[in-house]
JSON list of C-alpha atoms and ligand atoms in Angstrom, two decimals:
[
{"chain": "U", "resi": 703, "resn": "UNK", "atom": "CA", "xyz": [10.90, 6.20, 15.91]},
{"chain": "U", "resi": 704, "resn": "UNK", "atom": "CA", "xyz": [14.21, 7.71, 17.18]},
{"chain": "U", "resi": 705, "resn": "UNK", "atom": "CA", "xyz": [12.92, 7.86, 20.29]},
{"chain": "U", "resi": 706, "resn": "UNK", "atom": "CA", "xyz": [11.71, 3.81, 20.87]},
{"chain": "U", "resi": 707, "resn": "UNK", "atom": "CA", "xyz": [15.56, 3.15, 19.14]},
{"chain": "U", "resi": 708, "resn": "UNK", "atom": "CA", "xyz": [17.18, 5.73, 22.56]},
{"chain": "U", "resi": 709, "resn": "UNK", "atom": "CA", "xyz": [14.77, 3.12, 25.05]},
{"chain": "U", "resi": 710, "resn": "UNK", "atom": "CA", "xyz": [15.85, 0.51, 23.48]},
{"chain": "U", "resi": 711, "resn": "UNK", "atom": "CA", "xyz": [20.48, 1.50, 23.46]},
{"chain": "U", "resi": 712, "resn": "UNK", "atom": "CA", "xyz": [20.00, 1.00, 18.98]},
{"chain": "U", "resi": 713, "resn": "UNK", "atom": "CA", "xyz": [21.26, 3.60, 16.45]},
{"chain": "U", "resi": 714, "resn": "UNK", "atom": "CA", "xyz": [18.62, 5.13, 14.07]},
{"chain": "U", "resi": 715, "resn": "UNK", "atom": "CA", "xyz": [20.84, 4.28, 11.49]},
{"chain": "U", "resi": 716, "resn": "UNK", "atom": "CA", "xyz": [20.50, 0.70, 11.90]},
{"chain": "U", "resi": 717, "resn": "UNK", "atom": "CA", "xyz": [16.10, 1.42, 11.05]},
{"chain": "U", "resi": 718, "resn": "UNK", "atom": "CA", "xyz": [14.81, 1.90, 7.34]},
{"chain": "U", "resi": 719, "resn": "UNK", "atom": "CA", "xyz": [11.53, 3.48, 6.87]},
{"chain": "U", "resi": 720, "resn": "UNK", "atom": "CA", "xyz": [9.36, 1.99, 4.27]},
{"chain": "U", "resi": 721, "resn": "UNK", "atom": "CA", "xyz": [6.85, 4.48, 2.76]},
{"chain": "U", "resi": 722, "resn": "UNK", "atom": "CA", "xyz": [3.93, 2.67, 2.77]},
{"chain": "U", "resi": 723, "resn": "UNK", "atom": "CA", "xyz": [1.38, 5.21, -0.29]},
{"chain": "U", "resi": 724, "resn": "UNK", "atom": "CA", "xyz": [-0.94, 1.60, -1.58]},
{"chain": "U", "resi": 725, "resn": "UNK", "atom": "CA", "xyz": [-3.32, 3.94, -2.11]},
{"chain": "U", "resi": 726, "resn": "UNK", "atom": "CA", "xyz": [-2.90, 7.76, -2.09]},
{"chain": "U", "resi": 727, "resn": "UNK", "atom": "CA", "xyz": [-1.55, 9.83, -5.18]},
{"chain": "U", "resi": 728, "resn": "UNK", "atom": "CA", "xyz": [2.08, 9.47, -6.62]},
{"chain": "U", "resi": 729, "resn": "UNK", "atom": "CA", "xyz": [2.45, 13.07, -5.03]},
{"chain": "U", "resi": 730, "resn": "UNK", "atom": "CA", "xyz": [2.43, 10.71, -2.39]},
{"chain": "U", "resi": 731, "resn": "UNK", "atom": "CA", "xyz": [5.16, 9.41, -3.59]},
{"chain": "U", "resi": 732, "resn": "UNK", "atom": "CA", "xyz": [7.04, 12.15, -5.13]},
{"chain": "U", "resi": 733, "resn": "UNK", "atom": "CA", "xyz": [7.21, 14.46, -2.16]},
{"chain": "U", "resi": 734, "resn": "UNK", "atom": "CA", "xyz": [8.50, 10.90, 0.34]},
{"chain": "U", "resi": 735, "resn": "UNK", "atom": "CA", "xyz": [11.18, 10.75, -1.78]},
{"chain": "U", "resi": 736, "resn": "UNK", "atom": "CA", "xyz": [11.41, 14.19, -1.25]},
{"chain": "U", "resi": 737, "resn": "UNK", "atom": "CA", "xyz": [11.20, 14.30, 1.76]},
{"chain": "U", "resi": 738, "resn": "UNK", "atom": "CA", "xyz": [14.50, 11.91, 0.82]},
{"chain": "U", "resi": 739, "resn": "UNK", "atom": "CA", "xyz": [12.29, 7.99, 1.54]},
{"chain": "U", "resi": 740, "resn": "UNK", "atom": "CA", "xyz": [13.79, 5.62, -0.84]},
{"chain": "U", "resi": 741, "resn": "UNK", "atom": "CA", "xyz": [11.72, 2.70, -0.36]},
{"chain": "U", "resi": 742, "resn": "UNK", "atom": "CA", "xyz": [8.41, 2.29, -0.75]},
{"chain": "U", "resi": 743, "resn": "UNK", "atom": "CA", "xyz": [5.58, -0.52, -0.28]},
{"chain": "U", "resi": 744, "resn": "UNK", "atom": "CA", "xyz": [3.15, -1.26, -1.98]},
{"chain": "U", "resi": 745, "resn": "UNK", "atom": "CA", "xyz": [0.04, -3.61, -2.02]},
{"chain": "U", "resi": 746, "resn": "UNK", "atom": "CA", "xyz": [-0.89, -3.42, -4.88]},
{"chain": "U", "resi": 747, "resn": "UNK", "atom": "CA", "xyz": [0.65, -4.52, -8.88]},
{"chain": "U", "resi": 748, "resn": "UNK", "atom": "CA", "xyz": [-1.41, -2.71, -10.83]},
{"chain": "U", "resi": 749, "resn": "UNK", "atom": "CA", "xyz": [-1.00, -0.02, -8.58]},
{"chain": "U", "resi": 750, "resn": "UNK", "atom": "CA", "xyz": [2.18, -0.74, -8.30]},
{"chain": "U", "resi": 751, "resn": "UNK", "atom": "CA", "xyz": [3.44, -0.23, -11.87]},
{"chain": "U", "resi": 752, "resn": "UNK", "atom": "CA", "xyz": [1.53, 2.81, -12.91]},
{"chain": "U", "resi": 753, "resn": "UNK", "atom": "CA", "xyz": [2.86, 4.65, -10.05]},
{"chain": "U", "resi": 754, "resn": "UNK", "atom": "CA", "xyz": [6.54, 3.59, -11.10]},
{"chain": "U", "resi": 755, "resn": "UNK", "atom": "CA", "xyz": [6.21, 4.52, -14.90]},
{"chain": "U", "resi": 756, "resn": "UNK", "atom": "CA", "xyz": [5.42, 8.45, -13.48]},
{"chain": "U", "resi": 757, "resn": "UNK", "atom": "CA", "xyz": [8.12, 7.54, -11.01]},
{"chain": "U", "resi": 758, "resn": "UNK", "atom": "CA", "xyz": [10.88, 7.21, -14.09]},
{"chain": "U", "resi": 759, "resn": "UNK", "atom": "CA", "xyz": [9.18, 10.14, -16.00]},
{"chain": "U", "resi": 760, "resn": "UNK", "atom": "CA", "xyz": [8.38, 12.82, -13.55]},
{"chain": "U", "resi": 761, "resn": "UNK", "atom": "CA", "xyz": [12.42, 12.35, -11.35]},
{"chain": "U", "resi": 762, "resn": "UNK", "atom": "CA", "xyz": [15.40, 11.62, -12.50]},
{"chain": "U", "resi": 763, "resn": "UNK", "atom": "CA", "xyz": [18.15, 9.36, -11.40]},
{"chain": "U", "resi": 764, "resn": "UNK", "atom": "CA", "xyz": [16.05, 7.35, -10.21]},
{"chain": "U", "resi": 765, "resn": "UNK", "atom": "CA", "xyz": [16.90, 5.86, -7.22]},
{"chain": "U", "resi": 766, "resn": "UNK", "atom": "CA", "xyz": [13.61, 4.15, -5.21]},
{"chain": "U", "resi": 767, "resn": "UNK", "atom": "CA", "xyz": [13.33, 0.58, -3.51]},
{"chain": "U", "resi": 768, "resn": "UNK", "atom": "CA", "xyz": [10.02, -0.83, -4.87]},
{"chain": "U", "resi": 769, "resn": "UNK", "atom": "CA", "xyz": [8.81, -3.73, -2.26]},
{"chain": "U", "resi": 770, "resn": "UNK", "atom": "CA", "xyz": [5.65, -5.92, -2.46]},
{"chain": "U", "resi": 771, "resn": "UNK", "atom": "CA", "xyz": [4.24, -5.05, 1.10]},
{"chain": "U", "resi": 772, "resn": "UNK", "atom": "CA", "xyz": [0.04, -6.74, 0.22]},
{"chain": "U", "resi": 773, "resn": "UNK", "atom": "CA", "xyz": [-0.45, -10.45, -0.51]},
{"chain": "U", "resi": 774, "resn": "UNK", "atom": "CA", "xyz": [0.24, -11.95, -3.81]},
{"chain": "U", "resi": 775, "resn": "UNK", "atom": "CA", "xyz": [-0.98, -14.47, -5.93]},
{"chain": "U", "resi": 776, "resn": "UNK", "atom": "CA", "xyz": [0.65, -17.13, -8.63]},
{"chain": "U", "resi": 777, "resn": "UNK", "atom": "CA", "xyz": [-0.87, -15.70, -11.20]},
{"chain": "U", "resi": 778, "resn": "UNK", "atom": "CA", "xyz": [0.44, -12.13, -10.65]},
{"chain": "U", "resi": 779, "resn": "UNK", "atom": "CA", "xyz": [3.98, -13.68, -9.17]},
{"chain": "U", "resi": 780, "resn": "UNK", "atom": "CA", "xyz": [5.50, -12.52, -12.93]},
{"chain": "U", "resi": 781, "resn": "UNK", "atom": "CA", "xyz": [4.08, -9.14, -13.07]},
{"chain": "U", "resi": 782, "resn": "UNK", "atom": "CA", "xyz": [5.91, -8.93, -9.18]},
{"chain": "U", "resi": 783, "resn": "UNK", "atom": "CA", "xyz": [8.67, -9.80, -10.68]},
{"chain": "U", "resi": 784, "resn": "UNK", "atom": "CA", "xyz": [9.03, -7.18, -13.39]},
{"chain": "U", "resi": 785, "resn": "UNK", "atom": "CA", "xyz": [7.92, -4.68, -10.63]},
{"chain": "U", "resi": 786, "resn": "UNK", "atom": "CA", "xyz": [9.65, -4.69, -7.96]},
{"chain": "U", "resi": 787, "resn": "UNK", "atom": "CA", "xyz": [12.93, -4.70, -5.89]},
{"chain": "U", "resi": 788, "resn": "UNK", "atom": "CA", "xyz": [11.89, -7.02, -3.13]},
{"chain": "U", "resi": 789, "resn": "UNK", "atom": "CA", "xyz": [9.15, -9.10, -2.61]},
{"chain": "U", "resi": 790, "resn": "UNK", "atom": "CA", "xyz": [8.00, -9.15, 1.51]},
{"chain": "U", "resi": 791, "resn": "UNK", "atom": "CA", "xyz": [4.44, -11.84, 0.91]},
{"chain": "U", "resi": 792, "resn": "UNK", "atom": "CA", "xyz": [6.74, -14.91, 0.40]},
{"chain": "U", "resi": 793, "resn": "UNK", "atom": "CA", "xyz": [4.37, -17.02, 2.32]},
{"chain": "U", "resi": 794, "resn": "UNK", "atom": "CA", "xyz": [3.47, -19.95, 0.53]},
{"chain": "U", "resi": 795, "resn": "UNK", "atom": "CA", "xyz": [6.58, -22.58, -0.92]},
{"chain": "U", "resi": 796, "resn": "UNK", "atom": "CA", "xyz": [4.98, -23.18, -4.36]},
{"chain": "U", "resi": 797, "resn": "UNK", "atom": "CA", "xyz": [4.50, -18.57, -5.02]},
{"chain": "U", "resi": 798, "resn": "UNK", "atom": "CA", "xyz": [8.39, -19.76, -3.97]},
{"chain": "U", "resi": 799, "resn": "UNK", "atom": "CA", "xyz": [8.92, -21.81, -6.66]},
{"chain": "U", "resi": 800, "resn": "UNK", "atom": "CA", "xyz": [7.03, -20.15, -9.33]},
{"chain": "U", "resi": 801, "resn": "UNK", "atom": "CA", "xyz": [8.74, -16.77, -8.57]},
{"chain": "U", "resi": 802, "resn": "UNK", "atom": "CA", "xyz": [12.53, -18.36, -8.45]},
{"chain": "U", "resi": 803, "resn": "UNK", "atom": "CA", "xyz": [10.85, -20.28, -11.91]},
{"chain": "U", "resi": 804, "resn": "UNK", "atom": "CA", "xyz": [10.17, -16.43, -13.11]},
{"chain": "U", "resi": 805, "resn": "UNK", "atom": "CA", "xyz": [13.05, -13.86, -11.72]},
{"chain": "U", "resi": 806, "resn": "UNK", "atom": "CA", "xyz": [15.01, -17.20, -14.15]},
{"chain": "U", "resi": 807, "resn": "UNK", "atom": "CA", "xyz": [13.02, -16.07, -17.01]},
{"chain": "U", "resi": 808, "resn": "UNK", "atom": "CA", "xyz": [14.05, -12.50, -16.61]},
{"chain": "U", "resi": 809, "resn": "UNK", "atom": "CA", "xyz": [17.52, -12.92, -15.87]},
{"chain": "U", "resi": 810, "resn": "UNK", "atom": "CA", "xyz": [17.20, -11.78, -11.62]},
{"chain": "U", "resi": 811, "resn": "UNK", "atom": "CA", "xyz": [17.81, -12.71, -8.17]},
{"chain": "U", "resi": 812, "resn": "UNK", "atom": "CA", "xyz": [14.81, -11.83, -6.67]},
{"chain": "U", "resi": 813, "resn": "UNK", "atom": "CA", "xyz": [15.33, -10.11, -3.01]},
{"chain": "U", "resi": 814, "resn": "UNK", "atom": "CA", "xyz": [12.30, -11.88, -0.39]},
{"chain": "U", "resi": 815, "resn": "UNK", "atom": "CA", "xyz": [11.15, -12.35, 3.43]},
{"chain": "U", "resi": 816, "resn": "UNK", "atom": "CA", "xyz": [8.53, -14.98, 4.64]},
{"chain": "U", "resi": 817, "resn": "UNK", "atom": "CA", "xyz": [6.00, -13.37, 5.30]},
{"chain": "U", "resi": 818, "resn": "UNK", "atom": "CA", "xyz": [5.43, -14.95, 8.92]},
{"chain": "U", "resi": 819, "resn": "UNK", "atom": "CA", "xyz": [2.60, -16.11, 10.97]},
{"chain": "U", "resi": 820, "resn": "UNK", "atom": "CA", "xyz": [2.95, -15.03, 14.01]},
{"chain": "U", "resi": 821, "resn": "UNK", "atom": "CA", "xyz": [-1.78, -14.43, 15.15]},
{"chain": "U", "resi": 822, "resn": "UNK", "atom": "CA", "xyz": [-4.34, -16.93, 15.36]},
{"chain": "U", "resi": 823, "resn": "UNK", "atom": "CA", "xyz": [-5.96, -14.45, 13.37]},
{"chain": "U", "resi": 824, "resn": "UNK", "atom": "CA", "xyz": [-7.81, -15.90, 9.64]},
{"chain": "U", "resi": 825, "resn": "UNK", "atom": "CA", "xyz": [-7.60, -12.61, 7.79]},
{"chain": "U", "resi": 826, "resn": "UNK", "atom": "CA", "xyz": [-4.63, -12.40, 8.06]},
{"chain": "U", "resi": 827, "resn": "UNK", "atom": "CA", "xyz": [-1.62, -14.06, 5.04]},
{"chain": "U", "resi": 828, "resn": "UNK", "atom": "CA", "xyz": [2.65, -15.57, 6.19]},
{"chain": "U", "resi": 829, "resn": "UNK", "atom": "CA", "xyz": [3.51, -19.40, 7.01]},
{"chain": "U", "resi": 830, "resn": "UNK", "atom": "CA", "xyz": [3.20, -20.44, 10.14]},
{"chain": "U", "resi": 831, "resn": "UNK", "atom": "CA", "xyz": [6.36, -20.89, 12.45]},
{"chain": "U", "resi": 832, "resn": "UNK", "atom": "CA", "xyz": [5.95, -24.37, 12.86]},
{"chain": "U", "resi": 833, "resn": "UNK", "atom": "CA", "xyz": [7.14, -24.24, 8.84]},
{"chain": "U", "resi": 834, "resn": "UNK", "atom": "CA", "xyz": [9.89, -22.10, 9.00]},
{"chain": "U", "resi": 835, "resn": "UNK", "atom": "CA", "xyz": [12.36, -24.13, 9.98]},
{"chain": "U", "resi": 836, "resn": "UNK", "atom": "CA", "xyz": [11.77, -26.19, 6.36]},
{"chain": "U", "resi": 837, "resn": "UNK", "atom": "CA", "xyz": [10.61, -24.05, 3.80]},
{"chain": "U", "resi": 838, "resn": "UNK", "atom": "CA", "xyz": [14.05, -21.90, 4.79]},
{"chain": "U", "resi": 839, "resn": "UNK", "atom": "CA", "xyz": [16.01, -25.34, 3.68]},
{"chain": "U", "resi": 840, "resn": "UNK", "atom": "CA", "xyz": [13.38, -26.26, 0.40]},
{"chain": "U", "resi": 841, "resn": "UNK", "atom": "CA", "xyz": [13.87, -22.47, -0.51]},
{"chain": "U", "resi": 842, "resn": "UNK", "atom": "CA", "xyz": [17.80, -22.17, -0.03]},
{"chain": "U", "resi": 843, "resn": "UNK", "atom": "CA", "xyz": [17.71, -23.94, -3.12]},
{"chain": "U", "resi": 844, "resn": "UNK", "atom": "CA", "xyz": [17.02, -21.52, -5.60]},
{"chain": "U", "resi": 845, "resn": "UNK", "atom": "CA", "xyz": [19.24, -19.69, -7.00]},
{"chain": "U", "resi": 846, "resn": "UNK", "atom": "CA", "xyz": [16.75, -16.62, -8.30]},
{"chain": "U", "resi": 847, "resn": "UNK", "atom": "CA", "xyz": [15.10, -16.11, -4.86]},
{"chain": "U", "resi": 848, "resn": "UNK", "atom": "CA", "xyz": [17.27, -14.71, -2.26]},
{"chain": "U", "resi": 849, "resn": "UNK", "atom": "CA", "xyz": [16.00, -14.57, 1.29]},
{"chain": "U", "resi": 850, "resn": "UNK", "atom": "CA", "xyz": [16.79, -11.79, 3.30]},
{"chain": "U", "resi": 851, "resn": "UNK", "atom": "CA", "xyz": [15.14, -11.58, 6.65]},
{"chain": "U", "resi": 852, "resn": "UNK", "atom": "CA", "xyz": [10.97, -11.55, 7.61]},
{"chain": "U", "resi": 853, "resn": "UNK", "atom": "CA", "xyz": [7.65, -10.03, 7.68]},
{"chain": "U", "resi": 854, "resn": "UNK", "atom": "CA", "xyz": [5.08, -10.11, 9.61]},
{"chain": "U", "resi": 855, "resn": "UNK", "atom": "CA", "xyz": [1.98, -8.40, 11.46]},
{"chain": "U", "resi": 856, "resn": "UNK", "atom": "CA", "xyz": [1.12, -8.48, 14.77]},
{"chain": "U", "resi": 857, "resn": "UNK", "atom": "CA", "xyz": [-2.78, -7.99, 15.32]},
{"chain": "U", "resi": 858, "resn": "UNK", "atom": "CA", "xyz": [-4.52, -4.72, 15.27]},
{"chain": "U", "resi": 859, "resn": "UNK", "atom": "CA", "xyz": [-4.29, -3.28, 19.66]},
{"chain": "U", "resi": 860, "resn": "UNK", "atom": "CA", "xyz": [-6.03, -0.05, 20.26]},
{"chain": "U", "resi": 861, "resn": "UNK", "atom": "CA", "xyz": [-2.93, -0.62, 23.75]},
{"chain": "U", "resi": 862, "resn": "UNK", "atom": "CA", "xyz": [0.32, -0.67, 20.57]},
{"chain": "U", "resi": 863, "resn": "UNK", "atom": "CA", "xyz": [1.60, -2.97, 23.81]},
{"chain": "U", "resi": 864, "resn": "UNK", "atom": "CA", "xyz": [-0.71, -5.74, 23.75]},
{"chain": "U", "resi": 865, "resn": "UNK", "atom": "CA", "xyz": [1.36, -5.65, 20.63]},
{"chain": "U", "resi": 866, "resn": "UNK", "atom": "CA", "xyz": [4.57, -6.91, 22.03]},
{"chain": "U", "resi": 867, "resn": "UNK", "atom": "CA", "xyz": [3.84, -10.27, 22.62]},
{"chain": "U", "resi": 868, "resn": "UNK", "atom": "CA", "xyz": [3.51, -10.71, 18.89]},
{"chain": "U", "resi": 869, "resn": "UNK", "atom": "CA", "xyz": [6.78, -8.99, 17.59]},
{"chain": "U", "resi": 870, "resn": "UNK", "atom": "CA", "xyz": [8.85, -10.47, 19.85]},
{"chain": "U", "resi": 871, "resn": "UNK", "atom": "CA", "xyz": [8.33, -14.42, 19.76]},
{"chain": "U", "resi": 872, "resn": "UNK", "atom": "CA", "xyz": [8.60, -12.67, 15.38]},
{"chain": "U", "resi": 873, "resn": "UNK", "atom": "CA", "xyz": [12.57, -10.89, 16.46]},
{"chain": "U", "resi": 874, "resn": "UNK", "atom": "CA", "xyz": [12.57, -14.66, 18.06]},
{"chain": "U", "resi": 875, "resn": "UNK", "atom": "CA", "xyz": [12.15, -16.27, 14.81]},
{"chain": "U", "resi": 876, "resn": "UNK", "atom": "CA", "xyz": [14.34, -14.08, 13.41]},
{"chain": "U", "resi": 877, "resn": "UNK", "atom": "CA", "xyz": [17.07, -13.87, 15.78]},
{"chain": "U", "resi": 878, "resn": "UNK", "atom": "CA", "xyz": [16.90, -18.91, 15.27]},
{"chain": "U", "resi": 879, "resn": "UNK", "atom": "CA", "xyz": [17.61, -18.37, 11.74]},
{"chain": "U", "resi": 880, "resn": "UNK", "atom": "CA", "xyz": [19.10, -15.11, 10.77]},
{"chain": "U", "resi": 881, "resn": "UNK", "atom": "CA", "xyz": [21.84, -14.46, 13.22]},
{"chain": "U", "resi": 882, "resn": "UNK", "atom": "CA", "xyz": [23.12, -16.49, 9.77]},
{"chain": "U", "resi": 883, "resn": "UNK", "atom": "CA", "xyz": [23.52, -13.74, 7.90]},
{"chain": "U", "resi": 884, "resn": "UNK", "atom": "CA", "xyz": [25.46, -11.09, 10.53]},
{"chain": "U", "resi": 885, "resn": "UNK", "atom": "CA", "xyz": [27.73, -10.29, 6.98]},
{"chain": "U", "resi": 886, "resn": "UNK", "atom": "CA", "xyz": [24.73, -8.73, 4.91]},
{"chain": "U", "resi": 887, "resn": "UNK", "atom": "CA", "xyz": [21.95, -7.21, 7.27]},
{"chain": "U", "resi": 888, "resn": "UNK", "atom": "CA", "xyz": [19.05, -8.81, 7.08]},
{"chain": "U", "resi": 889, "resn": "UNK", "atom": "CA", "xyz": [15.23, -7.31, 8.22]},
{"chain": "U", "resi": 890, "resn": "UNK", "atom": "CA", "xyz": [13.58, -7.52, 10.62]},
{"chain": "U", "resi": 891, "resn": "UNK", "atom": "CA", "xyz": [9.89, -5.89, 9.01]},
{"chain": "U", "resi": 892, "resn": "UNK", "atom": "CA", "xyz": [7.45, -5.72, 11.74]},
{"chain": "U", "resi": 893, "resn": "UNK", "atom": "CA", "xyz": [5.62, -1.84, 12.93]},
{"chain": "U", "resi": 894, "resn": "UNK", "atom": "CA", "xyz": [3.03, 0.15, 10.98]},
{"chain": "U", "resi": 895, "resn": "UNK", "atom": "CA", "xyz": [1.57, 3.16, 12.18]},
{"chain": "U", "resi": 896, "resn": "UNK", "atom": "CA", "xyz": [-0.05, 2.54, 15.41]},
{"chain": "U", "resi": 897, "resn": "UNK", "atom": "CA", "xyz": [2.35, 0.17, 16.40]},
{"chain": "U", "resi": 898, "resn": "UNK", "atom": "CA", "xyz": [6.18, 0.90, 14.56]},
{"chain": "U", "resi": 899, "resn": "UNK", "atom": "CA", "xyz": [7.66, 2.26, 18.74]},
{"chain": "U", "resi": 900, "resn": "UNK", "atom": "CA", "xyz": [6.85, -1.22, 19.83]},
{"chain": "U", "resi": 901, "resn": "UNK", "atom": "CA", "xyz": [8.61, -2.85, 17.13]},
{"chain": "U", "resi": 902, "resn": "UNK", "atom": "CA", "xyz": [11.83, -0.72, 16.68]},
{"chain": "U", "resi": 903, "resn": "UNK", "atom": "CA", "xyz": [12.00, -1.58, 20.54]},
{"chain": "U", "resi": 904, "resn": "UNK", "atom": "CA", "xyz": [11.53, -5.34, 20.14]},
{"chain": "U", "resi": 905, "resn": "UNK", "atom": "CA", "xyz": [13.92, -5.46, 17.47]},
{"chain": "U", "resi": 906, "resn": "UNK", "atom": "CA", "xyz": [12.17, -4.03, 14.07]},
{"chain": "U", "resi": 907, "resn": "UNK", "atom": "CA", "xyz": [14.89, -2.54, 11.76]},
{"chain": "U", "resi": 908, "resn": "UNK", "atom": "CA", "xyz": [12.43, -2.14, 8.80]},
{"chain": "U", "resi": 909, "resn": "UNK", "atom": "CA", "xyz": [9.36, -0.48, 9.81]},
{"chain": "U", "resi": 910, "resn": "UNK", "atom": "CA", "xyz": [6.56, -0.39, 7.40]},
{"chain": "U", "resi": 911, "resn": "UNK", "atom": "CA", "xyz": [4.67, 3.68, 7.63]},
{"chain": "U", "resi": 912, "resn": "UNK", "atom": "CA", "xyz": [1.48, 4.28, 5.87]},
{"chain": "U", "resi": 913, "resn": "UNK", "atom": "CA", "xyz": [-1.29, 6.10, 7.51]},
{"chain": "U", "resi": 914, "resn": "UNK", "atom": "CA", "xyz": [0.81, 8.42, 9.22]},
{"chain": "U", "resi": 915, "resn": "UNK", "atom": "CA", "xyz": [3.08, 9.86, 6.63]},
{"chain": "U", "resi": 916, "resn": "UNK", "atom": "CA", "xyz": [-0.02, 10.04, 4.35]},
{"chain": "U", "resi": 917, "resn": "UNK", "atom": "CA", "xyz": [-2.62, 9.94, 6.81]},
{"chain": "U", "resi": 918, "resn": "UNK", "atom": "CA", "xyz": [-5.79, 8.08, 6.21]},
{"chain": "U", "resi": 919, "resn": "UNK", "atom": "CA", "xyz": [-6.09, 5.75, 2.71]},
{"chain": "U", "resi": 920, "resn": "UNK", "atom": "CA", "xyz": [-9.11, 6.00, 1.63]},
{"chain": "U", "resi": 921, "resn": "UNK", "atom": "CA", "xyz": [-11.57, 3.55, 1.80]},
{"chain": "U", "resi": 922, "resn": "UNK", "atom": "CA", "xyz": [-8.70, 1.42, 4.48]},
{"chain": "U", "resi": 923, "resn": "UNK", "atom": "CA", "xyz": [-10.40, -1.11, 5.78]},
{"chain": "U", "resi": 924, "resn": "UNK", "atom": "CA", "xyz": [-10.05, -2.21, 2.34]},
{"chain": "U", "resi": 925, "resn": "UNK", "atom": "CA", "xyz": [-5.96, -3.31, 2.56]},
{"chain": "Q", "resi": 232, "resn": "LIG", "atom": "C1", "xyz": [-1.47, -0.52, 4.30]},
{"chain": "Q", "resi": 232, "resn": "LIG", "atom": "C2", "xyz": [-0.12, -1.47, 5.47]},
{"chain": "Q", "resi": 232, "resn": "LIG", "atom": "C3", "xyz": [1.13, -1.61, 6.01]},
{"chain": "Q", "resi": 232, "resn": "LIG", "atom": "C4", "xyz": [0.88, 0.64, 6.22]},
{"chain": "Q", "resi": 232, "resn": "LIG", "atom": "O1", "xyz": [-0.46, 0.53, 7.16]},
{"chain": "Q", "resi": 232, "resn": "LIG", "atom": "P1", "xyz": [-0.70, 1.85, 8.24]},
{"chain": "Q", "resi": 232, "resn": "LIG", "atom": "O2", "xyz": [-1.37, 1.33, 9.19]},
{"chain": "Q", "resi": 232, "resn": "LIG", "atom": "O3", "xyz": [-1.53, 3.02, 7.42]},
{"chain": "Q", "resi": 232, "resn": "LIG", "atom": "O4", "xyz": [0.73, 1.89, 9.05]},
{"chain": "Q", "resi": 232, "resn": "LIG", "atom": "C5", "xyz": [1.95, -1.78, 6.23]},
{"chain": "Q", "resi": 232, "resn": "LIG", "atom": "N1", "xyz": [2.27, -3.36, 6.16]},
{"chain": "Q", "resi": 232, "resn": "LIG", "atom": "C6", "xyz": [1.13, -3.58, 5.36]},
{"chain": "Q", "resi": 232, "resn": "LIG", "atom": "C7", "xyz": [1.01, -5.35, 5.14]},
{"chain": "Q", "resi": 232, "resn": "LIG", "atom": "C8", "xyz": [0.91, -2.65, 4.48]},
{"chain": "Q", "resi": 232, "resn": "LIG", "atom": "O5", "xyz": [-0.26, -3.93, 3.90]}
]
């Protein structure tokens, strides 16, 4: 990450590592925390809830941010708002409405990133870029949602540099729609174990890393 930041003249302090601990044992999370990582990503509600309660009982001085990185079904919005500090997979207006309502009930404001779909892959979730403008103006009326930036995933390439145009596309959208937030540092979450260097070169300020930190996941293909 440092090398990639240096290549493009960016400051390392500008980039946050999100440790993606999905499917990994609690001990991995604990270890990450001990190494100073303060942002963790999970993709399943139930698993995150379990880890969160273990974390609260095992480590005092609770200071960790829980990010949901997996697809969120509307019927799980309530639980998601309860558990997570950050929802990175906001991808529809319907989900935004329900999250806003749940957050209101729970008396909190939920920070979110809009997951944007920069590729044509059928298997990926995310809002189509051409809908982002409308989406942001509609959700700006939701007082319990705080949209702080964008999240995206490039298609998988053996040669990671091939992901560059996808990251560039996300960065363009980010600049266009989030430049106005200047003060409170909007988030551009992109780059995973195999392509984070390219993502950092293209302007990511949050990278989501699982395998490169913790090793191969069991059933990696399912998540
Ligand atoms: C699993 C996952 C990651 C981490 O992937 P690795 O390749 O293990 O680094 C990042 N982002 C999302 C959305 C994920 O689901």
